[in-house]
Amino acid sequence: MIVEGGRRLKGEAEIGGSKNAVLPIMVAALLAKGASVVRGTPRLRDVTTMIKVLETLGVKASQDGSDLHIDPKGLKKYEAPYDLVKTMRASIYVMGPLLARLGKARVSMPGGCAIGQRPVDLHLKGFEALGAKIALKHGYIEATAKKLKGARIIFDKPSVGATANVMMAACLAQGTTTLHNPAQEPEIVDLAGFLKRMGARIHGEGSDCIEIIGVSSLQGCDYEVIPDRIEAATLLVAAAITGGSVSLRHGRLADLGIVAEKLREHGLDLVETGRGLKASMGKRRRPVHITTMPHPGFPTDMQAQWMALMALTPGTTVVTETIWENRFMHVSELDRMGADIKIQGNSAVVSGVKKLFGAPVMASDLRASAALVVAALAAKGSTEITRIYHLDRGYERLEDKLSALGARIRRVPE
Ligand code: EPU
């Protein structure tokens, strides 16, 4: 990606459907006997990978524009192979629905990734509490259960993946399950919305206790996924760093939560209108510290982009990462562009500079790529970002949306 920096973003862009909501919803569709349609879905590499995962299970899945069609009638296989799981850890989501529908699941262990270790112990403890037997064999997790039974489950810490996985399995379990200390993210609330549309009985999603009353079967349904709050927040940060003013169709203030508050504290004027979000950057930029936390805390998926914004903000900002142990790979790349950021343990001390300068940089993961794009938009001169394919996992046509807002950005073959 080549970005010529220094242009204020101005105009309107549309926010697509949420990646982290649609991935579990695609898998949740397996819990029903009939077909489901999920609307407003983003065209992303992770969605295509999840379609492949569903196909290996015998399920028909296809994306037609922004509509996803999933027909689980042919569901008979119960294995998610290494080749797919290694490219996308969210493949682990198939465990819950497979256990509930077929009584068994065999999924490759996900292993670590660029942002750190990614254990799945909380998923497995949840399944065990529901009565499943778990065995680890030759790099695969094998789970079996004759009939899942509702249970009281207390998670050691809130996990988006474990909450989604166990919630899906519990929908068809016998009796009532309560999840204590679950993840409260909007994507979990959206998944619960989809499950309820299929006939599941769930209460308390979005709070610190979720109750799921098992039912004997679920039906396919028609559902629209929520807009992507991280895409919206990334575009707002891009507007802020370039001193611009933008309108984002379909953006929702409530889902942005603390990110909206931090942006306002920084100096962005942000309001919700009937069409979405409207934002314009004020004259003064203020440094705003953040610490990533499970929802409603500051999302780790915005940490890198926030750091890019603070790199050009006068004063000193402390950015602390508490979710992933290795999510500072963007720091050395931002420093190559002239930023002054020092890592101290799990914090980064960002001393704002007057200017960033275009440079060749390399993306290391999805959100790090977004941070480099954001920094490049405000840098003087041209930035060349390699390994930009990371971006396509979670941002749909980001360069087109930014170009529509007046950025000079283009993709060239590497
Ligand atoms: N954890 C455990 N044991 C588990 C599961 C998680 O110790 O069994 C720990 C993790 O190591 C981490 C914390 O709990 O320290 C939170 O992990 P969580 O399970 O919530 O993360 P995830 O479900 O694997 C999702 C998103 C990530 C996002 C995190 C945190 C999807 C597909 N992925 O991952 O999104 O960073 O929640 O909000 O929803 C991204 O979109 O760039 C991305 C990485």
Tab-separated table of C-alpha atoms and ligand atoms in Angstrom:
chain	number	residue	atom	x	y	z
A	1	MET	CA	0.000	0.000	0.000
A	2	ILE	CA	1.373	3.396	-0.927
A	3	VAL	CA	0.071	6.362	1.043
A	4	GLU	CA	0.847	9.998	0.259
A	5	GLY	CA	0.256	11.682	3.589
A	6	GLY	CA	-0.840	15.127	4.643
A	7	ARG	CA	-4.415	15.383	3.352
A	8	ARG	CA	-7.322	16.112	5.688
A	9	LEU	CA	-10.030	13.475	5.458
A	10	LYS	CA	-13.358	14.918	4.437
A	11	GLY	CA	-16.627	13.367	3.265
A	12	GLU	CA	-18.692	10.265	3.852
A	13	ALA	CA	-17.940	6.553	4.149
A	14	GLU	CA	-20.003	3.508	5.006
A	15	ILE	CA	-19.266	1.167	7.900
A	16	GLY	CA	-19.546	-2.529	7.036
A	17	GLY	CA	-20.777	-5.419	9.163
A	18	SER	CA	-18.747	-6.482	12.197
A	19	LYS	CA	-16.069	-9.121	11.586
A	20	ASN	CA	-15.986	-10.319	15.178
A	21	ALA	CA	-19.790	-10.575	15.309
A	22	VAL	CA	-20.273	-12.348	11.990
A	23	LEU	CA	-17.683	-15.103	12.573
A	24	PRO	CA	-19.434	-16.705	15.585
A	25	ILE	CA	-22.860	-16.053	14.013
A	26	MET	CA	-21.858	-18.042	10.909
A	27	VAL	CA	-21.026	-20.986	13.127
A	28	ALA	CA	-24.097	-20.531	15.334
A	29	ALA	CA	-26.193	-21.143	12.195
A	30	LEU	CA	-25.139	-24.823	12.497
A	31	LEU	CA	-27.266	-25.151	15.633
A	32	ALA	CA	-30.454	-24.929	13.561
A	33	LYS	CA	-31.948	-27.628	11.371
A	34	GLY	CA	-32.873	-25.201	8.566
A	35	ALA	CA	-31.039	-22.516	6.583
A	36	SER	CA	-30.243	-18.973	7.788
A	37	VAL	CA	-29.508	-15.712	6.000
A	38	VAL	CA	-27.187	-13.206	7.651
A	39	ARG	CA	-27.377	-9.735	6.111
A	40	GLY	CA	-25.029	-6.750	6.117
A	41	THR	CA	-21.962	-8.988	6.282
A	42	PRO	CA	-18.504	-7.688	5.307
A	43	ARG	CA	-16.490	-9.199	2.460
A	44	LEU	CA	-13.349	-10.175	4.318
A	45	ARG	CA	-10.732	-12.885	4.136
A	46	ASP	CA	-11.746	-14.224	7.576
A	47	VAL	CA	-15.339	-14.610	6.353
A	48	THR	CA	-14.122	-16.547	3.287
A	49	THR	CA	-12.003	-18.755	5.548
A	50	MET	CA	-15.019	-19.424	7.788
A	51	ILE	CA	-17.051	-20.393	4.689
A	52	LYS	CA	-14.316	-22.970	3.923
A	53	VAL	CA	-14.456	-24.263	7.508
A	54	LEU	CA	-18.239	-24.724	7.223
A	55	GLU	CA	-17.869	-26.456	3.846
A	56	THR	CA	-15.424	-29.001	5.298
A	57	LEU	CA	-18.195	-29.910	7.790
A	58	GLY	CA	-20.619	-30.633	4.934
A	59	VAL	CA	-22.522	-27.344	5.309
A	60	LYS	CA	-23.540	-25.188	2.336
A	61	ALA	CA	-22.331	-21.609	2.789
A	62	SER	CA	-21.983	-18.744	0.335
A	63	GLN	CA	-21.755	-14.955	0.324
A	64	ASP	CA	-23.832	-13.075	-2.195
A	65	GLY	CA	-23.045	-9.351	-1.938
A	66	SER	CA	-23.458	-8.647	1.746
A	67	ASP	CA	-25.842	-11.591	2.342
A	68	LEU	CA	-24.516	-14.836	3.744
A	69	HIS	CA	-26.525	-18.006	3.137
A	70	ILE	CA	-25.832	-20.919	5.450
A	71	ASP	CA	-27.641	-24.235	5.125
A	72	PRO	CA	-26.563	-26.774	7.756
A	73	LYS	CA	-28.693	-29.674	6.409
A	74	GLY	CA	-25.626	-31.584	5.236
A	75	LEU	CA	-23.762	-31.214	8.567
A	76	LYS	CA	-22.105	-34.556	9.263
A	77	LYS	CA	-18.356	-34.079	9.607
A	78	TYR	CA	-17.031	-32.882	12.926
A	79	GLU	CA	-13.412	-31.955	12.241
A	80	ALA	CA	-11.783	-28.530	11.706
A	81	PRO	CA	-8.368	-29.336	10.217
A	82	TYR	CA	-5.008	-27.736	11.035
A	83	ASP	CA	-4.731	-26.009	7.630
A	84	LEU	CA	-7.781	-23.856	8.311
A	85	VAL	CA	-7.422	-23.354	12.072
A	86	LYS	CA	-3.828	-22.152	11.668
A	87	THR	CA	-4.970	-19.393	9.271
A	88	MET	CA	-7.842	-18.318	11.518
A	89	ARG	CA	-8.099	-19.064	15.221
A	90	ALA	CA	-11.822	-18.232	15.251
A	91	SER	CA	-12.286	-21.702	13.657
A	92	ILE	CA	-12.359	-22.958	17.281
A	93	TYR	CA	-15.931	-21.581	17.382
A	94	VAL	CA	-17.153	-24.732	15.605
A	95	MET	CA	-16.575	-26.751	18.793
A	96	GLY	CA	-19.651	-25.516	20.663
A	97	PRO	CA	-22.192	-26.069	17.854
A	98	LEU	CA	-20.623	-29.420	16.805
A	99	LEU	CA	-20.789	-30.741	20.366
A	100	ALA	CA	-24.390	-29.609	20.673
A	101	ARG	CA	-25.522	-31.008	17.288
A	102	LEU	CA	-23.346	-34.099	16.760
A	103	GLY	CA	-22.066	-34.880	20.256
A	104	LYS	CA	-18.474	-34.672	19.093
A	105	ALA	CA	-15.922	-32.236	17.740
A	106	ARG	CA	-12.305	-32.523	16.664
A	107	VAL	CA	-10.481	-29.241	16.190
A	108	SER	CA	-6.803	-28.555	15.653
A	109	MET	CA	-5.188	-26.716	18.604
A	110	PRO	CA	-4.922	-23.073	17.488
A	111	GLY	CA	-1.383	-22.328	18.756
A	112	GLY	CA	0.042	-18.824	19.220
A	113	CYS	CA	0.099	-15.915	16.796
A	114	ALA	CA	1.731	-12.538	16.190
A	115	ILE	CA	-0.106	-10.834	19.061
A	116	GLY	CA	0.722	-13.485	21.655
A	117	GLN	CA	-0.241	-16.856	23.082
A	118	ARG	CA	-3.843	-17.748	22.463
A	119	PRO	CA	-4.887	-20.401	24.970
A	120	VAL	CA	-8.324	-22.067	24.768
A	121	ASP	CA	-8.457	-23.479	28.309
A	122	LEU	CA	-11.537	-21.411	29.202
A	123	HIS	CA	-13.472	-22.810	26.220
A	124	LEU	CA	-12.555	-26.359	27.253
A	125	LYS	CA	-13.376	-25.846	30.953
A	126	GLY	CA	-16.787	-24.548	29.900
A	127	PHE	CA	-17.473	-27.604	27.718
A	128	GLU	CA	-16.348	-29.920	30.550
A	129	ALA	CA	-18.732	-28.178	32.922
A	130	LEU	CA	-21.522	-28.946	30.409
A	131	GLY	CA	-20.544	-32.622	30.612
A	132	ALA	CA	-18.187	-33.027	27.647
A	133	LYS	CA	-15.076	-35.225	27.810
A	134	ILE	CA	-11.988	-33.525	26.403
A	135	ALA	CA	-8.815	-35.200	25.142
A	136	LEU	CA	-5.756	-33.647	23.481
A	137	LYS	CA	-4.275	-35.939	20.807
A	138	HIS	CA	-1.629	-35.241	18.167
A	139	GLY	CA	-2.249	-31.480	18.174
A	140	TYR	CA	-6.027	-31.907	18.056
A	141	ILE	CA	-8.664	-31.257	20.721
A	142	GLU	CA	-11.277	-34.011	20.788
A	143	ALA	CA	-14.503	-33.378	22.642
A	144	THR	CA	-17.397	-35.789	23.083
A	145	ALA	CA	-20.701	-35.611	24.927
A	146	LYS	CA	-23.762	-37.837	24.746
A	147	LYS	CA	-25.998	-35.007	25.929
A	148	LEU	CA	-24.827	-31.634	27.211
A	149	LYS	CA	-26.277	-30.605	30.578
A	150	GLY	CA	-26.754	-27.049	31.836
A	151	ALA	CA	-24.271	-25.897	34.490
A	152	ARG	CA	-23.089	-22.897	36.504
A	153	ILE	CA	-19.822	-21.724	34.950
A	154	ILE	CA	-17.545	-19.071	36.434
A	155	PHE	CA	-14.913	-17.863	33.986
A	156	ASP	CA	-11.501	-16.956	35.449
A	157	LYS	CA	-11.505	-13.919	33.172
A	158	PRO	CA	-13.819	-12.566	30.486
A	159	SER	CA	-13.062	-14.213	27.130
A	160	VAL	CA	-14.952	-13.309	23.969
A	161	GLY	CA	-14.242	-16.669	22.339
A	162	ALA	CA	-15.028	-18.843	25.382
A	163	THR	CA	-18.238	-16.933	26.137
A	164	ALA	CA	-19.457	-17.296	22.534
A	165	ASN	CA	-18.483	-20.955	22.248
A	166	VAL	CA	-20.031	-22.083	25.541
A	167	MET	CA	-23.142	-19.921	25.003
A	168	MET	CA	-23.727	-21.634	21.629
A	169	ALA	CA	-23.302	-25.118	23.107
A	170	ALA	CA	-25.598	-24.348	26.069
A	171	CYS	CA	-28.509	-23.369	23.788
A	172	LEU	CA	-29.248	-27.046	23.047
A	173	ALA	CA	-28.163	-28.429	26.449
A	174	GLN	CA	-30.607	-29.981	28.884
A	175	GLY	CA	-31.534	-27.467	31.597
A	176	THR	CA	-30.197	-24.026	32.468
A	177	THR	CA	-26.640	-22.711	32.138
A	178	THR	CA	-25.383	-19.571	33.836
A	179	LEU	CA	-22.176	-17.909	32.686
A	180	HIS	CA	-20.547	-15.726	35.344
A	181	ASN	CA	-17.839	-13.199	34.436
A	182	PRO	CA	-18.543	-13.605	30.687
A	183	ALA	CA	-17.376	-11.227	27.961
A	184	GLN	CA	-19.771	-8.273	27.595
A	185	GLU	CA	-18.691	-7.089	24.124
A	186	PRO	CA	-21.360	-5.851	21.647
A	187	GLU	CA	-20.402	-8.828	19.429
A	188	ILE	CA	-21.527	-11.214	22.210
A	189	VAL	CA	-24.818	-9.315	22.478
A	190	ASP	CA	-25.222	-9.629	18.694
A	191	LEU	CA	-24.527	-13.370	18.774
A	192	ALA	CA	-27.161	-13.742	21.510
A	193	GLY	CA	-29.544	-11.733	19.301
A	194	PHE	CA	-29.004	-14.187	16.441
A	195	LEU	CA	-29.413	-17.236	18.711
A	196	LYS	CA	-32.638	-15.804	20.133
A	197	ARG	CA	-33.943	-15.170	16.604
A	198	MET	CA	-33.353	-18.913	16.002
A	199	GLY	CA	-35.437	-19.718	19.083
A	200	ALA	CA	-32.832	-19.857	21.869
A	201	ARG	CA	-33.736	-18.658	25.372
A	202	ILE	CA	-31.014	-16.300	26.629
A	203	HIS	CA	-31.065	-13.487	29.205
A	204	GLY	CA	-28.465	-11.080	30.522
A	205	GLU	CA	-26.150	-10.857	27.468
A	206	GLY	CA	-24.010	-7.707	27.769
A	207	SER	CA	-24.019	-8.001	31.588
A	208	ASP	CA	-21.814	-9.928	34.042
A	209	CYS	CA	-24.127	-12.962	34.099
A	210	ILE	CA	-25.746	-14.696	31.132
A	211	GLU	CA	-28.512	-17.249	31.591
A	212	ILE	CA	-29.235	-19.785	28.850
A	213	ILE	CA	-32.242	-22.073	29.152
A	214	GLY	CA	-31.698	-25.073	26.893
A	215	VAL	CA	-34.260	-25.828	24.167
A	216	SER	CA	-34.662	-29.027	22.136
A	217	SER	CA	-34.151	-27.501	18.690
A	218	LEU	CA	-33.544	-24.220	16.853
A	219	GLN	CA	-34.785	-22.943	13.479
A	220	GLY	CA	-32.935	-21.106	10.745
A	221	CYS	CA	-33.604	-17.357	10.637
A	222	ASP	CA	-33.010	-14.061	8.856
A	223	TYR	CA	-30.726	-11.653	10.738
A	224	GLU	CA	-28.725	-8.463	10.163
A	225	VAL	CA	-25.297	-8.228	11.771
A	226	ILE	CA	-24.203	-5.073	13.689
A	227	PRO	CA	-21.838	-2.546	12.087
A	228	ASP	CA	-18.141	-2.948	12.849
A	229	ARG	CA	-17.259	-0.696	15.804
A	230	ILE	CA	-13.526	-1.185	15.258
A	231	GLU	CA	-13.750	-0.139	11.604
A	232	ALA	CA	-15.768	2.930	12.649
A	233	ALA	CA	-13.285	3.793	15.409
A	234	THR	CA	-10.334	3.340	13.037
A	235	LEU	CA	-11.872	5.786	10.536
A	236	LEU	CA	-12.579	8.267	13.362
A	237	VAL	CA	-8.952	8.067	14.457
A	238	ALA	CA	-7.950	8.638	10.814
A	239	ALA	CA	-10.182	11.728	10.756
A	240	ALA	CA	-8.700	12.968	14.038
A	241	ILE	CA	-5.058	12.489	13.047
A	242	THR	CA	-5.529	14.366	9.747
A	243	GLY	CA	-7.576	17.169	11.360
A	244	GLY	CA	-10.500	16.183	9.147
A	245	SER	CA	-14.279	15.953	9.318
A	246	VAL	CA	-16.187	12.839	8.259
A	247	SER	CA	-19.617	11.222	8.297
A	248	LEU	CA	-19.823	7.465	8.790
A	249	ARG	CA	-23.046	5.849	7.617
A	250	HIS	CA	-24.219	3.063	9.986
A	251	GLY	CA	-21.735	3.954	12.756
A	252	ARG	CA	-23.269	3.555	16.231
A	253	LEU	CA	-22.158	5.684	19.187
A	254	ALA	CA	-23.362	3.205	21.848
A	255	ASP	CA	-21.090	0.437	20.495
A	256	LEU	CA	-18.044	2.767	20.490
A	257	GLY	CA	-18.436	3.240	24.245
A	258	ILE	CA	-15.242	4.420	25.899
A	259	VAL	CA	-13.510	4.983	22.529
A	260	ALA	CA	-16.005	7.781	21.799
A	261	GLU	CA	-15.244	9.343	25.195
A	262	LYS	CA	-11.489	9.152	24.659
A	263	LEU	CA	-11.822	10.653	21.152
A	264	ARG	CA	-13.816	13.573	22.551
A	265	GLU	CA	-11.269	14.056	25.323
A	266	HIS	CA	-8.611	14.183	22.603
A	267	GLY	CA	-10.486	16.966	20.791
A	268	LEU	CA	-12.775	15.267	18.261
A	269	ASP	CA	-16.283	16.642	18.033
A	270	LEU	CA	-18.418	13.510	17.686
A	271	VAL	CA	-22.188	13.139	17.406
A	272	GLU	CA	-24.684	10.529	16.260
A	273	THR	CA	-27.177	11.554	13.589
A	274	GLY	CA	-30.074	9.642	12.023
A	275	ARG	CA	-27.643	8.298	9.390
A	276	GLY	CA	-24.688	7.360	11.551
A	277	LEU	CA	-21.769	9.255	13.059
A	278	LYS	CA	-20.489	12.744	12.323
A	279	ALA	CA	-17.080	13.884	13.494
A	280	SER	CA	-14.787	16.838	13.060
A	281	MET	CA	-11.460	17.521	14.685
A	282	GLY	CA	-11.101	20.647	16.827
A	283	LYS	CA	-8.012	22.885	16.948
A	284	ARG	CA	-6.365	21.405	20.029
A	285	ARG	CA	-5.091	17.834	20.344
A	286	ARG	CA	-4.826	16.491	23.868
A	287	PRO	CA	-2.866	13.437	24.984
A	288	VAL	CA	-5.198	10.782	26.408
A	289	HIS	CA	-3.879	7.728	28.272
A	290	ILE	CA	-5.505	4.378	27.648
A	291	THR	CA	-5.361	0.903	29.194
A	292	THR	CA	-6.878	-1.955	27.234
A	293	MET	CA	-9.471	-3.972	29.156
A	294	PRO	CA	-12.356	-6.327	28.409
A	295	HIS	CA	-15.535	-4.454	27.426
A	296	PRO	CA	-16.674	-1.893	28.572
A	297	GLY	CA	-12.962	-1.023	28.887
A	298	PHE	CA	-10.843	0.296	26.004
A	299	PRO	CA	-10.692	-2.391	23.258
A	300	THR	CA	-7.305	-3.935	22.558
A	301	ASP	CA	-8.283	-3.918	18.866
A	302	MET	CA	-7.962	-0.081	18.899
A	303	GLN	CA	-4.717	0.128	20.873
A	304	ALA	CA	-2.360	0.313	17.873
A	305	GLN	CA	-4.420	2.954	16.043
A	306	TRP	CA	-4.665	4.992	19.260
A	307	MET	CA	-0.902	4.899	19.600
A	308	ALA	CA	-0.491	6.265	16.063
A	309	LEU	CA	-2.811	9.142	16.989
A	310	MET	CA	-0.924	9.902	20.210
A	311	ALA	CA	2.402	9.823	18.340
A	312	LEU	CA	1.385	13.148	16.721
A	313	THR	CA	-0.193	14.653	19.837
A	314	PRO	CA	1.824	17.137	21.939
A	315	GLY	CA	2.702	15.823	25.421
A	316	THR	CA	3.300	12.362	26.802
A	317	THR	CA	0.767	9.540	26.642
A	318	VAL	CA	0.923	6.146	28.307
A	319	VAL	CA	-0.692	3.268	26.411
A	320	THR	CA	-1.005	0.043	28.427
A	321	GLU	CA	-1.897	-3.316	26.902
A	322	THR	CA	-3.364	-5.894	29.295
A	323	ILE	CA	-5.050	-8.377	26.927
A	324	TRP	CA	-2.325	-9.605	24.542
A	325	GLU	CA	1.313	-9.870	25.669
A	326	ASN	CA	2.903	-9.137	22.302
A	327	ARG	CA	0.744	-6.462	20.739
A	328	PHE	CA	3.377	-3.741	20.330
A	329	MET	CA	4.848	-4.849	16.992
A	330	HIS	CA	3.753	-1.565	15.413
A	331	VAL	CA	5.936	0.479	17.797
A	332	SER	CA	9.239	0.011	15.975
A	333	GLU	CA	7.537	0.706	12.637
A	334	LEU	CA	5.948	3.922	13.964
A	335	ASP	CA	9.379	4.918	15.319
A	336	ARG	CA	10.778	4.422	11.784
A	337	MET	CA	8.292	7.093	10.689
A	338	GLY	CA	9.701	9.514	13.275
A	339	ALA	CA	7.543	8.679	16.298
A	340	ASP	CA	9.103	8.679	19.762
A	341	ILE	CA	7.707	5.648	21.567
A	342	LYS	CA	9.464	3.621	24.268
A	343	ILE	CA	8.188	0.286	25.519
A	344	GLN	CA	8.295	-0.299	29.286
A	345	GLY	CA	6.882	-3.719	30.160
A	346	ASN	CA	3.294	-3.819	28.962
A	347	SER	CA	3.144	-0.032	28.549
A	348	ALA	CA	4.327	2.239	25.780
A	349	VAL	CA	5.350	5.782	26.614
A	350	VAL	CA	4.490	7.955	23.631
A	351	SER	CA	6.171	11.369	23.450
A	352	GLY	CA	4.289	13.352	20.841
A	353	VAL	CA	6.303	14.670	17.879
A	354	LYS	CA	5.470	17.578	15.553
A	355	LYS	CA	5.752	15.513	12.377
A	356	LEU	CA	5.814	11.950	11.141
A	357	PHE	CA	7.642	11.174	7.897
A	358	GLY	CA	6.838	8.665	5.175
A	359	ALA	CA	9.042	5.546	5.265
A	360	PRO	CA	8.981	1.924	4.145
A	361	VAL	CA	7.270	-0.045	6.941
A	362	MET	CA	5.974	-3.561	7.447
A	363	ALA	CA	2.616	-4.675	8.826
A	364	SER	CA	2.678	-7.526	11.357
A	365	ASP	CA	-1.007	-8.125	12.131
A	366	LEU	CA	-4.440	-6.779	11.354
A	367	ARG	CA	-4.653	-3.841	13.756
A	368	ALA	CA	-0.953	-2.991	13.423
A	369	SER	CA	-1.584	-2.591	9.673
A	370	ALA	CA	-4.436	-0.201	10.415
A	371	ALA	CA	-2.193	1.821	12.752
A	372	LEU	CA	0.449	2.181	10.032
A	373	VAL	CA	-2.168	3.331	7.518
A	374	VAL	CA	-3.487	5.896	10.018
A	375	ALA	CA	0.028	7.198	10.727
A	376	ALA	CA	0.844	7.306	7.001
A	377	LEU	CA	-2.237	9.443	6.285
A	378	ALA	CA	-0.803	12.171	8.510
A	379	ALA	CA	2.887	11.716	7.642
A	380	LYS	CA	4.864	14.028	5.414
A	381	GLY	CA	5.673	12.297	2.139
A	382	SER	CA	5.074	8.800	0.927
A	383	THR	CA	4.818	5.629	3.055
A	384	GLU	CA	5.070	2.151	1.596
A	385	ILE	CA	3.443	-0.504	3.782
A	386	THR	CA	4.308	-4.117	2.978
A	387	ARG	CA	2.486	-7.293	4.100
A	388	ILE	CA	-0.692	-5.277	3.845
A	389	TYR	CA	-2.630	-8.523	3.265
A	390	HIS	CA	-3.120	-8.592	7.050
A	391	LEU	CA	-5.529	-5.684	6.565
A	392	ASP	CA	-7.869	-7.750	4.362
A	393	ARG	CA	-8.682	-10.093	7.233
A	394	GLY	CA	-10.673	-7.381	8.978
A	395	TYR	CA	-11.149	-4.244	6.848
A	396	GLU	CA	-13.290	-4.316	3.719
A	397	ARG	CA	-11.778	-2.153	0.946
A	398	LEU	CA	-10.217	0.236	3.464
A	399	GLU	CA	-8.259	1.990	0.707
A	400	ASP	CA	-11.476	2.676	-1.260
A	401	LYS	CA	-13.189	4.124	1.800
A	402	LEU	CA	-10.185	6.318	2.614
A	403	SER	CA	-9.859	7.434	-1.036
A	404	ALA	CA	-13.527	8.453	-0.979
A	405	LEU	CA	-12.634	10.593	2.037
A	406	GLY	CA	-9.873	12.305	0.047
A	407	ALA	CA	-6.831	10.242	1.032
A	408	ARG	CA	-4.141	9.412	-1.533
A	409	ILE	CA	-3.781	5.715	-1.046
A	410	ARG	CA	-3.357	2.840	-3.462
A	411	ARG	CA	-2.514	-0.811	-3.478
A	412	VAL	CA	0.280	-2.059	-5.706
A	413	PRO	CA	1.553	-5.626	-6.235
A	414	GLU	CA	4.283	-6.415	-3.684
B	1	EPU	N1	-7.747	-16.389	27.252
B	1	EPU	C1	-7.346	-17.404	28.066
B	1	EPU	N2	-7.928	-18.639	27.897
B	1	EPU	C2	-8.894	-18.859	26.959
B	1	EPU	C3	-9.293	-17.800	26.128
B	1	EPU	C4	-8.710	-16.562	26.296
B	1	EPU	O1	-6.488	-17.238	28.926
B	1	EPU	O2	-9.380	-19.997	26.866
B	1	EPU	C5	-7.131	-15.057	27.427
B	1	EPU	C6	-6.374	-14.588	26.182
B	1	EPU	O3	-5.052	-15.069	26.177
B	1	EPU	C7	-6.463	-13.083	26.332
B	1	EPU	C8	-7.820	-12.859	26.996
B	1	EPU	O4	-8.171	-14.108	27.600
B	1	EPU	O5	-5.460	-12.638	27.192
B	1	EPU	C9	-8.930	-12.433	26.091
B	1	EPU	O6	-9.041	-13.304	24.993
B	1	EPU	P1	-10.424	-13.558	24.225
B	1	EPU	O7	-10.783	-14.992	24.354
B	1	EPU	O8	-11.420	-12.539	24.669
B	1	EPU	O9	-10.010	-13.259	22.719
B	1	EPU	P2	-10.459	-14.021	21.419
B	1	EPU	O10	-11.874	-14.462	21.552
B	1	EPU	O11	-9.437	-15.009	21.036
B	1	EPU	C10	-11.451	-11.898	20.284
B	1	EPU	C11	-11.260	-11.166	19.001
B	1	EPU	C12	-9.912	-10.460	18.986
B	1	EPU	C13	-9.851	-9.500	20.185
B	1	EPU	C14	-10.142	-10.251	21.488
B	1	EPU	C15	-10.219	-9.350	22.695
B	1	EPU	C16	-12.557	-12.480	17.443
B	1	EPU	C17	-12.571	-13.394	16.274
B	1	EPU	N3	-11.343	-12.104	17.894
B	1	EPU	O12	-10.400	-12.847	20.348
B	1	EPU	O13	-9.866	-9.700	17.789
B	1	EPU	O14	-8.580	-8.897	20.259
B	1	EPU	O15	-11.390	-10.963	21.368
B	1	EPU	O16	-11.211	-8.397	22.534
B	1	EPU	O17	-13.592	-12.062	17.925
B	1	EPU	C18	-8.884	-8.564	16.001
B	1	EPU	O18	-10.023	-8.422	15.524
B	1	EPU	O19	-7.865	-7.947	15.573
B	1	EPU	C19	-8.693	-9.484	17.115
B	1	EPU	C20	-7.503	-9.988	17.447
